[in-house]
Amino acid sequence: MQSHPADPLVRFTGVQKTYDGEHLVVRDLNLSIGRGEFVTLLGPSGSGKTTCLMMLAGFEVPTQGDIYLGTQRLNTLPPYQRNIGMVFQNYALFPHMTVEENLLYPLKTRKMPKDQAKAKVERILDMIQLTKYAKRRPQQLSGGQQQRVALARALVFEPQLVLMDEPLGALDKQLREHMQMEIRHLHEQLGLTVVFVTHDQDEALTMSNRVAVFNDGVIQQIDSPQNLYEYPANAFVAQFIGENNTLPAKVISRDQTIYRLEFGQNQVSGAYNADTLATQEAVLFSIRPERVRIGKMAQTLPNQFSTVVQELVYLGDHVRLRCEFAGNTNFNIKVPVSELTTPIQPQDHIMMGWHDQDARALKQLPQ
Amino acid sequence: MATQTMAPPPTTQTSLKTQLRRAERRRKLNAFLLVAPLALFLLVIFVFPIGSMLWRSVDNSELSQALPQTAQLLSAWDGQQPPSEAFYASLAQELKSALANGNIGSLGRRLTYEDPTLRTLVTQTIRKLPDTPETTWQQTFSTLNPRWAELSTWQALKKAAPTTTDRYLLASLDLERNAQGEITAVAPEKQVYIDVFLRTLAIAGAVTLICLIMGFPLAYLLATLPTGTSNLLMIFVLLPFWTSLLVRTAAWIVLLQSGGMVNTSLMGLGFISQPLELVFNRVGVLIAMVHILLPFMVLPLYSVMKGISPHYQRAAISLGAHPFKAFWQVYAPQTLAGVGAGTILVFIMALGYYITPALLGGPSDQMVSYYVAYYTNTTNNWGMAAALGSLLLIITLVLYMLYQRLVNQQTPNRR
Ligand SMILES: Nc1ncnc2c1ncn2[C@@H]1O[C@H](COP(=O)(O)OP(=O)(O)O)[C@@H](O)[C@H]1O
Ligand SMILES: [Mg+2]
């Protein structure tokens, strides 16, 4: 399930971490990150993302397992010798230094000659378009500007790896989207290797080459954004990434990658899964709201069902129908406004349907 | 309806303004009433006593109060001509009324500062002074005591005549005015106060430094430990506040004396063969003062350190700084505000220490406050007590202003 890049820069092998000796915060982590890759660790708060990043940066020690950077085993290398750039959530810009001094700091610790360091700082200030603010203190800058300085400080010494722990969490939506693009461009321009942590799925999907979805210290799935969305490996990933309608179901039969599932009152639908599922196995039937078609569009589809509309919300480009179906009162359907030919009222009976390939048969999470 | 709400008549507008003003006035009155008790308290407890102390340090009203007319004559006198009969007549009259009013005591005390024999001269003269002169008052005085005919006696009186004087302030700096009225240093064997002030500054400085050296790591520990543990430790830091200063000072005598616990344990453990002299000298003073003042260093440091995110040091380390360097280059500079506040607090408090050096120090460890207490309690010389106190206040203010300027230079001016 976990793809392995050809030229890995970072490798976690069998890494475990516990803080209290009882509860594993990270369990058996195996992860390879290729040179030049942008990998995002995505997961709910408390799932162990920061811990992974901190082990990589050297501020936490793995309880078990090894971390390699290139060919070097990191476990015993102190953090200040790792040459890893890090952007902290609250930027951690030194408040008693100017922007320029902040940027000079990593070069000074590396004993770079003064004029060379100055030139480097000028170049990166130019790149983040903050040359005017070189003599200001961080607290005299706006949030977005501070963010850019923090980024520049993590890049100015040309580290082999850049870590970012929810770096955009403190920005408002518009600025956040702008910075997402800027970071993406920097990644492409400079050929950086980036490990990015976020709990925001949109951010993860827009920015990354690959996303590792964390839950409870375990990587649930690591894949490209598109595959994560289209082929979630389990119910957690399906729920966490995008929106999903799920129904408890049972496997009846199989035709290669299409399984027939039974749910509700003997209702049967086809659903896709590339892996092997046992007959009679309890699974989750899952379908995304935008994959459900209604009315005329549903008439030609293999899986057709009748349902009752509970609520209707108009959202400009699409209409959201909340329906009751097979015991799930929260079964959502997204209908593009252009496809809504006949007006629909709450309590109306409508027909809906979907392709076998659009539905998923997901393994249930081990309890 | 709509037009009414959109364009209210102008009368309504003015009444709105008045309403606003009235509401504002009520709010201001409320605010004033809320702070009034404190303001009154500060006025009574703080402003008034300090003002009166500053005044006492230059106050010279004893003679002009007891002998108002004579004081006027003396002030107008050039100090060279022999005093005329008017001087003697007025003195005779006013000495009697001063005796009746009970002003002789303070007058006598004031005169001793000019010349210790003057008090006896005056009291003896009063006792023998007749109601009317035989010939002239001048004659009468001179027969009572030939010193009344001497110019120097009257010159001494003239010195005490003005309503204000700088003699106490000068004396506090080991200075005096000579016969010509010029400011000169007092004889070397009489110089004490400059030494006392330097000693006071030295003890306060040493205590502050020791408190900083001991308090900084402690505050750092408190700020970085988990909350539960640090709260527990904080109680220990504050524990000294639970007992009175006097009790703690006395306890140090018991602990530090030559047969005390510290010495017996050290000897028992074989570290020393002779008891160390830990009390009734500078060491004892420093130990006890540091013990008492340490919390005042730890608390401001702690509150500043608590606000410094551990991310700063991590950031510095991730940028390639050794943890030790990260601490000094990134963490320590951010604690400067706390260091400044703690230092100035401890130093200013230490400057005024009295009981601890009095009980735990030797004669050469007494600080300015000791002399203030001595002059108020023992000799009733309010002028000297006030002058020493005022100088201490001025030194404190100057140091505080220097500190402020230093702080202002270091913090960036925020826009
Ligand atoms: N320094 C620490 N000491 C003890 N427990 C910690 C520490 N840091 C994190 N944890 C615990 O480890 C778990 C994972 O935390 P974290 O890695 O910060 O998750 P995330 O970054 O995904 O939100 C959480 O339950 C958190 O309470
Ligand atoms: Mg986190």
JSON list of C-alpha atoms in Angstrom, two decimals, chain A residues 105-274:
[
{"chain": "A", "resi": 105, "resn": "TYR", "atom": "CA", "xyz": [21.14, 33.74, 12.42]},
{"chain": "A", "resi": 106, "resn": "PRO", "atom": "CA", "xyz": [21.40, 30.32, 10.72]},
{"chain": "A", "resi": 107, "resn": "LEU", "atom": "CA", "xyz": [24.26, 31.63, 8.58]},
{"chain": "A", "resi": 108, "resn": "LYS", "atom": "CA", "xyz": [26.10, 32.94, 11.64]},
{"chain": "A", "resi": 109, "resn": "THR", "atom": "CA", "xyz": [25.80, 29.59, 13.40]},
{"chain": "A", "resi": 110, "resn": "ARG", "atom": "CA", "xyz": [27.39, 28.09, 10.30]},
{"chain": "A", "resi": 111, "resn": "LYS", "atom": "CA", "xyz": [30.22, 30.64, 10.48]},
{"chain": "A", "resi": 112, "resn": "MET", "atom": "CA", "xyz": [29.56, 31.87, 6.94]},
{"chain": "A", "resi": 113, "resn": "PRO", "atom": "CA", "xyz": [31.72, 34.92, 6.03]},
{"chain": "A", "resi": 114, "resn": "LYS", "atom": "CA", "xyz": [29.82, 38.16, 6.73]},
{"chain": "A", "resi": 115, "resn": "ASP", "atom": "CA", "xyz": [29.59, 39.59, 3.20]},
{"chain": "A", "resi": 116, "resn": "GLN", "atom": "CA", "xyz": [28.57, 36.26, 1.77]},
{"chain": "A", "resi": 117, "resn": "ALA", "atom": "CA", "xyz": [25.86, 35.89, 4.41]},
{"chain": "A", "resi": 118, "resn": "LYS", "atom": "CA", "xyz": [24.64, 39.45, 3.81]},
{"chain": "A", "resi": 119, "resn": "ALA", "atom": "CA", "xyz": [24.33, 38.81, 0.09]},
{"chain": "A", "resi": 120, "resn": "LYS", "atom": "CA", "xyz": [22.38, 35.62, 0.72]},
{"chain": "A", "resi": 121, "resn": "VAL", "atom": "CA", "xyz": [19.98, 37.36, 3.07]},
{"chain": "A", "resi": 122, "resn": "GLU", "atom": "CA", "xyz": [19.46, 40.17, 0.59]},
{"chain": "A", "resi": 123, "resn": "ARG", "atom": "CA", "xyz": [18.64, 37.68, -2.13]},
{"chain": "A", "resi": 124, "resn": "ILE", "atom": "CA", "xyz": [16.10, 35.81, -0.03]},
{"chain": "A", "resi": 125, "resn": "LEU", "atom": "CA", "xyz": [14.55, 39.07, 1.24]},
{"chain": "A", "resi": 126, "resn": "ASP", "atom": "CA", "xyz": [14.10, 40.01, -2.38]},
{"chain": "A", "resi": 127, "resn": "MET", "atom": "CA", "xyz": [12.52, 36.66, -3.11]},
{"chain": "A", "resi": 128, "resn": "ILE", "atom": "CA", "xyz": [9.92, 37.05, -0.33]},
{"chain": "A", "resi": 129, "resn": "GLN", "atom": "CA", "xyz": [9.53, 40.74, -1.27]},
{"chain": "A", "resi": 130, "resn": "LEU", "atom": "CA", "xyz": [10.30, 42.05, 2.21]},
{"chain": "A", "resi": 131, "resn": "THR", "atom": "CA", "xyz": [13.49, 44.01, 1.47]},
{"chain": "A", "resi": 132, "resn": "LYS", "atom": "CA", "xyz": [11.82, 47.17, 2.82]},
{"chain": "A", "resi": 133, "resn": "TYR", "atom": "CA", "xyz": [11.17, 45.52, 6.15]},
{"chain": "A", "resi": 134, "resn": "ALA", "atom": "CA", "xyz": [14.68, 44.21, 6.78]},
{"chain": "A", "resi": 135, "resn": "LYS", "atom": "CA", "xyz": [15.26, 46.50, 9.77]},
{"chain": "A", "resi": 136, "resn": "ARG", "atom": "CA", "xyz": [11.89, 45.88, 11.40]},
{"chain": "A", "resi": 137, "resn": "ARG", "atom": "CA", "xyz": [11.21, 43.57, 14.27]},
{"chain": "A", "resi": 138, "resn": "PRO", "atom": "CA", "xyz": [8.93, 40.59, 13.67]},
{"chain": "A", "resi": 139, "resn": "GLN", "atom": "CA", "xyz": [6.14, 42.00, 15.84]},
{"chain": "A", "resi": 140, "resn": "GLN", "atom": "CA", "xyz": [5.97, 45.02, 13.54]},
{"chain": "A", "resi": 141, "resn": "LEU", "atom": "CA", "xyz": [5.00, 42.80, 10.60]},
{"chain": "A", "resi": 142, "resn": "SER", "atom": "CA", "xyz": [1.61, 41.40, 9.63]},
{"chain": "A", "resi": 143, "resn": "GLY", "atom": "CA", "xyz": [0.89, 37.70, 10.06]},
{"chain": "A", "resi": 144, "resn": "GLY", "atom": "CA", "xyz": [1.50, 36.93, 6.41]},
{"chain": "A", "resi": 145, "resn": "GLN", "atom": "CA", "xyz": [4.79, 38.80, 6.41]},
{"chain": "A", "resi": 146, "resn": "GLN", "atom": "CA", "xyz": [5.95, 37.00, 9.55]},
{"chain": "A", "resi": 147, "resn": "GLN", "atom": "CA", "xyz": [5.05, 33.73, 7.88]},
{"chain": "A", "resi": 148, "resn": "ARG", "atom": "CA", "xyz": [7.19, 34.61, 4.87]},
{"chain": "A", "resi": 149, "resn": "VAL", "atom": "CA", "xyz": [10.14, 35.55, 7.11]},
{"chain": "A", "resi": 150, "resn": "ALA", "atom": "CA", "xyz": [9.81, 32.26, 8.98]},
{"chain": "A", "resi": 151, "resn": "LEU", "atom": "CA", "xyz": [9.83, 30.44, 5.68]},
{"chain": "A", "resi": 152, "resn": "ALA", "atom": "CA", "xyz": [12.84, 32.40, 4.44]},
{"chain": "A", "resi": 153, "resn": "ARG", "atom": "CA", "xyz": [14.72, 31.68, 7.67]},
{"chain": "A", "resi": 154, "resn": "ALA", "atom": "CA", "xyz": [14.16, 27.95, 7.22]},
{"chain": "A", "resi": 155, "resn": "LEU", "atom": "CA", "xyz": [15.37, 28.12, 3.61]},
{"chain": "A", "resi": 156, "resn": "VAL", "atom": "CA", "xyz": [18.23, 30.62, 3.71]},
{"chain": "A", "resi": 157, "resn": "PHE", "atom": "CA", "xyz": [20.85, 28.05, 4.77]},
{"chain": "A", "resi": 158, "resn": "GLU", "atom": "CA", "xyz": [19.77, 25.70, 1.98]},
{"chain": "A", "resi": 159, "resn": "PRO", "atom": "CA", "xyz": [18.85, 22.73, 4.14]},
{"chain": "A", "resi": 160, "resn": "GLN", "atom": "CA", "xyz": [18.46, 19.33, 2.52]},
{"chain": "A", "resi": 161, "resn": "LEU", "atom": "CA", "xyz": [15.00, 18.99, 4.07]},
{"chain": "A", "resi": 162, "resn": "VAL", "atom": "CA", "xyz": [12.32, 21.47, 5.16]},
{"chain": "A", "resi": 163, "resn": "LEU", "atom": "CA", "xyz": [9.76, 20.65, 7.85]},
{"chain": "A", "resi": 164, "resn": "MET", "atom": "CA", "xyz": [6.61, 22.69, 8.38]},
{"chain": "A", "resi": 165, "resn": "ASP", "atom": "CA", "xyz": [4.26, 22.11, 11.29]},
{"chain": "A", "resi": 166, "resn": "GLU", "atom": "CA", "xyz": [0.88, 23.66, 10.51]},
{"chain": "A", "resi": 167, "resn": "PRO", "atom": "CA", "xyz": [2.63, 26.78, 9.29]},
{"chain": "A", "resi": 168, "resn": "LEU", "atom": "CA", "xyz": [-0.52, 28.40, 7.93]},
{"chain": "A", "resi": 169, "resn": "GLY", "atom": "CA", "xyz": [-2.81, 27.67, 10.86]},
{"chain": "A", "resi": 170, "resn": "ALA", "atom": "CA", "xyz": [-2.75, 31.22, 12.19]},
{"chain": "A", "resi": 171, "resn": "LEU", "atom": "CA", "xyz": [-3.62, 32.92, 8.89]},
{"chain": "A", "resi": 172, "resn": "ASP", "atom": "CA", "xyz": [-7.06, 33.84, 7.58]},
{"chain": "A", "resi": 173, "resn": "LYS", "atom": "CA", "xyz": [-8.53, 31.88, 4.70]},
{"chain": "A", "resi": 174, "resn": "GLN", "atom": "CA", "xyz": [-7.52, 34.17, 1.86]},
{"chain": "A", "resi": 175, "resn": "LEU", "atom": "CA", "xyz": [-3.97, 34.65, 3.06]},
{"chain": "A", "resi": 176, "resn": "ARG", "atom": "CA", "xyz": [-3.69, 30.93, 3.73]},
{"chain": "A", "resi": 177, "resn": "GLU", "atom": "CA", "xyz": [-4.61, 30.06, 0.17]},
{"chain": "A", "resi": 178, "resn": "HIS", "atom": "CA", "xyz": [-2.18, 32.64, -1.14]},
{"chain": "A", "resi": 179, "resn": "MET", "atom": "CA", "xyz": [0.63, 31.23, 1.01]},
{"chain": "A", "resi": 180, "resn": "GLN", "atom": "CA", "xyz": [-0.22, 27.69, -0.07]},
{"chain": "A", "resi": 181, "resn": "MET", "atom": "CA", "xyz": [0.49, 28.73, -3.63]},
{"chain": "A", "resi": 182, "resn": "GLU", "atom": "CA", "xyz": [3.68, 30.55, -2.64]},
{"chain": "A", "resi": 183, "resn": "ILE", "atom": "CA", "xyz": [5.01, 27.52, -0.79]},
{"chain": "A", "resi": 184, "resn": "ARG", "atom": "CA", "xyz": [4.15, 25.31, -3.75]},
{"chain": "A", "resi": 185, "resn": "HIS", "atom": "CA", "xyz": [6.01, 27.60, -6.10]},
{"chain": "A", "resi": 186, "resn": "LEU", "atom": "CA", "xyz": [9.04, 27.73, -3.80]},
{"chain": "A", "resi": 187, "resn": "HIS", "atom": "CA", "xyz": [9.01, 23.94, -3.66]},
{"chain": "A", "resi": 188, "resn": "GLU", "atom": "CA", "xyz": [9.04, 23.71, -7.45]},
{"chain": "A", "resi": 189, "resn": "GLN", "atom": "CA", "xyz": [11.55, 26.52, -8.04]},
{"chain": "A", "resi": 190, "resn": "LEU", "atom": "CA", "xyz": [14.10, 25.44, -5.48]},
{"chain": "A", "resi": 191, "resn": "GLY", "atom": "CA", "xyz": [13.56, 21.71, -5.78]},
{"chain": "A", "resi": 192, "resn": "LEU", "atom": "CA", "xyz": [12.98, 21.43, -2.03]},
{"chain": "A", "resi": 193, "resn": "THR", "atom": "CA", "xyz": [12.10, 18.29, -0.14]},
{"chain": "A", "resi": 194, "resn": "VAL", "atom": "CA", "xyz": [9.25, 19.23, 2.18]},
{"chain": "A", "resi": 195, "resn": "VAL", "atom": "CA", "xyz": [7.47, 17.42, 4.98]},
{"chain": "A", "resi": 196, "resn": "PHE", "atom": "CA", "xyz": [4.36, 19.38, 5.75]},
{"chain": "A", "resi": 197, "resn": "VAL", "atom": "CA", "xyz": [1.96, 18.82, 8.66]},
{"chain": "A", "resi": 198, "resn": "THR", "atom": "CA", "xyz": [-1.65, 19.92, 8.61]},
{"chain": "A", "resi": 199, "resn": "HIS", "atom": "CA", "xyz": [-5.07, 18.89, 9.82]},
{"chain": "A", "resi": 200, "resn": "ASP", "atom": "CA", "xyz": [-6.74, 20.67, 6.92]},
{"chain": "A", "resi": 201, "resn": "GLN", "atom": "CA", "xyz": [-7.55, 18.19, 4.14]},
{"chain": "A", "resi": 202, "resn": "ASP", "atom": "CA", "xyz": [-7.96, 20.87, 1.45]},
{"chain": "A", "resi": 203, "resn": "GLU", "atom": "CA", "xyz": [-4.51, 22.18, 2.23]},
{"chain": "A", "resi": 204, "resn": "ALA", "atom": "CA", "xyz": [-3.08, 18.66, 2.05]},
{"chain": "A", "resi": 205, "resn": "LEU", "atom": "CA", "xyz": [-4.76, 17.91, -1.27]},
{"chain": "A", "resi": 206, "resn": "THR", "atom": "CA", "xyz": [-3.75, 21.20, -2.97]},
{"chain": "A", "resi": 207, "resn": "MET", "atom": "CA", "xyz": [-0.13, 21.21, -1.94]},
{"chain": "A", "resi": 208, "resn": "SER", "atom": "CA", "xyz": [1.28, 17.72, -1.87]},
{"chain": "A", "resi": 209, "resn": "ASN", "atom": "CA", "xyz": [2.77, 15.11, -4.14]},
{"chain": "A", "resi": 210, "resn": "ARG", "atom": "CA", "xyz": [1.76, 12.52, -1.58]},
{"chain": "A", "resi": 211, "resn": "VAL", "atom": "CA", "xyz": [-0.34, 12.64, 1.56]},
{"chain": "A", "resi": 212, "resn": "ALA", "atom": "CA", "xyz": [0.04, 10.36, 4.56]},
{"chain": "A", "resi": 213, "resn": "VAL", "atom": "CA", "xyz": [-3.22, 10.12, 6.47]},
{"chain": "A", "resi": 214, "resn": "PHE", "atom": "CA", "xyz": [-2.61, 9.59, 10.18]},
{"chain": "A", "resi": 215, "resn": "ASN", "atom": "CA", "xyz": [-4.97, 8.32, 12.77]},
{"chain": "A", "resi": 216, "resn": "ASP", "atom": "CA", "xyz": [-4.08, 7.25, 16.26]},
{"chain": "A", "resi": 217, "resn": "GLY", "atom": "CA", "xyz": [-0.38, 7.02, 15.52]},
{"chain": "A", "resi": 218, "resn": "VAL", "atom": "CA", "xyz": [-0.82, 4.83, 12.44]},
{"chain": "A", "resi": 219, "resn": "ILE", "atom": "CA", "xyz": [-0.60, 5.81, 8.78]},
{"chain": "A", "resi": 220, "resn": "GLN", "atom": "CA", "xyz": [-3.96, 4.77, 7.35]},
{"chain": "A", "resi": 221, "resn": "GLN", "atom": "CA", "xyz": [-3.00, 5.42, 3.79]},
{"chain": "A", "resi": 222, "resn": "ILE", "atom": "CA", "xyz": [-0.22, 7.16, 1.92]},
{"chain": "A", "resi": 223, "resn": "ASP", "atom": "CA", "xyz": [-0.94, 8.08, -1.65]},
{"chain": "A", "resi": 224, "resn": "SER", "atom": "CA", "xyz": [-1.36, 10.86, -4.18]},
{"chain": "A", "resi": 225, "resn": "PRO", "atom": "CA", "xyz": [-4.20, 13.32, -3.45]},
{"chain": "A", "resi": 226, "resn": "GLN", "atom": "CA", "xyz": [-6.27, 11.93, -6.30]},
{"chain": "A", "resi": 227, "resn": "ASN", "atom": "CA", "xyz": [-5.96, 8.32, -5.21]},
{"chain": "A", "resi": 228, "resn": "LEU", "atom": "CA", "xyz": [-6.74, 9.22, -1.63]},
{"chain": "A", "resi": 229, "resn": "TYR", "atom": "CA", "xyz": [-9.92, 10.85, -2.73]},
{"chain": "A", "resi": 230, "resn": "GLU", "atom": "CA", "xyz": [-10.96, 8.27, -5.30]},
{"chain": "A", "resi": 231, "resn": "TYR", "atom": "CA", "xyz": [-9.72, 5.10, -3.67]},
{"chain": "A", "resi": 232, "resn": "PRO", "atom": "CA", "xyz": [-9.69, 5.52, 0.10]},
{"chain": "A", "resi": 233, "resn": "ALA", "atom": "CA", "xyz": [-8.14, 2.49, 1.72]},
{"chain": "A", "resi": 234, "resn": "ASN", "atom": "CA", "xyz": [-10.54, 2.32, 4.63]},
{"chain": "A", "resi": 235, "resn": "ALA", "atom": "CA", "xyz": [-13.53, 3.95, 6.24]},
{"chain": "A", "resi": 236, "resn": "PHE", "atom": "CA", "xyz": [-11.38, 6.41, 8.20]},
{"chain": "A", "resi": 237, "resn": "VAL", "atom": "CA", "xyz": [-9.71, 7.83, 5.12]},
{"chain": "A", "resi": 238, "resn": "ALA", "atom": "CA", "xyz": [-13.02, 7.98, 3.28]},
{"chain": "A", "resi": 239, "resn": "GLN", "atom": "CA", "xyz": [-14.61, 9.91, 6.14]},
{"chain": "A", "resi": 240, "resn": "PHE", "atom": "CA", "xyz": [-11.64, 12.17, 6.75]},
{"chain": "A", "resi": 241, "resn": "ILE", "atom": "CA", "xyz": [-11.01, 13.19, 3.16]},
{"chain": "A", "resi": 242, "resn": "GLY", "atom": "CA", "xyz": [-14.00, 14.85, 1.56]},
{"chain": "A", "resi": 243, "resn": "GLU", "atom": "CA", "xyz": [-17.57, 13.93, 2.31]},
{"chain": "A", "resi": 244, "resn": "ASN", "atom": "CA", "xyz": [-19.03, 10.43, 2.27]},
{"chain": "A", "resi": 245, "resn": "ASN", "atom": "CA", "xyz": [-22.32, 8.61, 2.75]},
{"chain": "A", "resi": 246, "resn": "THR", "atom": "CA", "xyz": [-21.74, 5.33, 4.51]},
{"chain": "A", "resi": 247, "resn": "LEU", "atom": "CA", "xyz": [-24.01, 2.38, 5.25]},
{"chain": "A", "resi": 248, "resn": "PRO", "atom": "CA", "xyz": [-23.14, -0.79, 7.16]},
{"chain": "A", "resi": 249, "resn": "ALA", "atom": "CA", "xyz": [-23.28, -3.60, 4.63]},
{"chain": "A", "resi": 250, "resn": "LYS", "atom": "CA", "xyz": [-22.47, -7.26, 4.00]},
{"chain": "A", "resi": 251, "resn": "VAL", "atom": "CA", "xyz": [-20.57, -8.84, 1.11]},
{"chain": "A", "resi": 252, "resn": "ILE", "atom": "CA", "xyz": [-22.75, -11.16, -0.98]},
{"chain": "A", "resi": 253, "resn": "SER", "atom": "CA", "xyz": [-20.68, -11.88, -4.03]},
{"chain": "A", "resi": 254, "resn": "ARG", "atom": "CA", "xyz": [-17.71, -10.75, -6.09]},
{"chain": "A", "resi": 255, "resn": "ASP", "atom": "CA", "xyz": [-16.97, -10.10, -9.73]},
{"chain": "A", "resi": 256, "resn": "GLN", "atom": "CA", "xyz": [-13.25, -9.21, -9.92]},
{"chain": "A", "resi": 257, "resn": "THR", "atom": "CA", "xyz": [-13.02, -5.74, -8.33]},
{"chain": "A", "resi": 258, "resn": "ILE", "atom": "CA", "xyz": [-16.77, -5.20, -8.04]},
{"chain": "A", "resi": 259, "resn": "TYR", "atom": "CA", "xyz": [-18.48, -6.64, -4.99]},
{"chain": "A", "resi": 260, "resn": "ARG", "atom": "CA", "xyz": [-22.20, -6.89, -4.45]},
{"chain": "A", "resi": 261, "resn": "LEU", "atom": "CA", "xyz": [-23.16, -5.53, -1.05]},
{"chain": "A", "resi": 262, "resn": "GLU", "atom": "CA", "xyz": [-26.38, -5.87, 0.83]},
{"chain": "A", "resi": 263, "resn": "PHE", "atom": "CA", "xyz": [-27.62, -3.16, 3.17]},
{"chain": "A", "resi": 264, "resn": "GLY", "atom": "CA", "xyz": [-30.88, -1.88, 4.64]},
{"chain": "A", "resi": 265, "resn": "GLN", "atom": "CA", "xyz": [-33.86, -4.05, 3.82]},
{"chain": "A", "resi": 266, "resn": "ASN", "atom": "CA", "xyz": [-32.30, -6.46, 1.33]},
{"chain": "A", "resi": 267, "resn": "GLN", "atom": "CA", "xyz": [-31.16, -3.67, -0.92]},
{"chain": "A", "resi": 268, "resn": "VAL", "atom": "CA", "xyz": [-28.16, -4.58, -3.06]},
{"chain": "A", "resi": 269, "resn": "SER", "atom": "CA", "xyz": [-25.62, -2.44, -4.84]},
{"chain": "A", "resi": 270, "resn": "GLY", "atom": "CA", "xyz": [-22.33, -2.96, -6.59]},
{"chain": "A", "resi": 271, "resn": "ALA", "atom": "CA", "xyz": [-19.25, -1.33, -5.11]},
{"chain": "A", "resi": 272, "resn": "TYR", "atom": "CA", "xyz": [-15.56, -1.22, -5.98]},
{"chain": "A", "resi": 273, "resn": "ASN", "atom": "CA", "xyz": [-12.66, -2.62, -3.98]},
{"chain": "A", "resi": 274, "resn": "ALA", "atom": "CA", "xyz": [-9.31, -3.79, -5.38]}
]
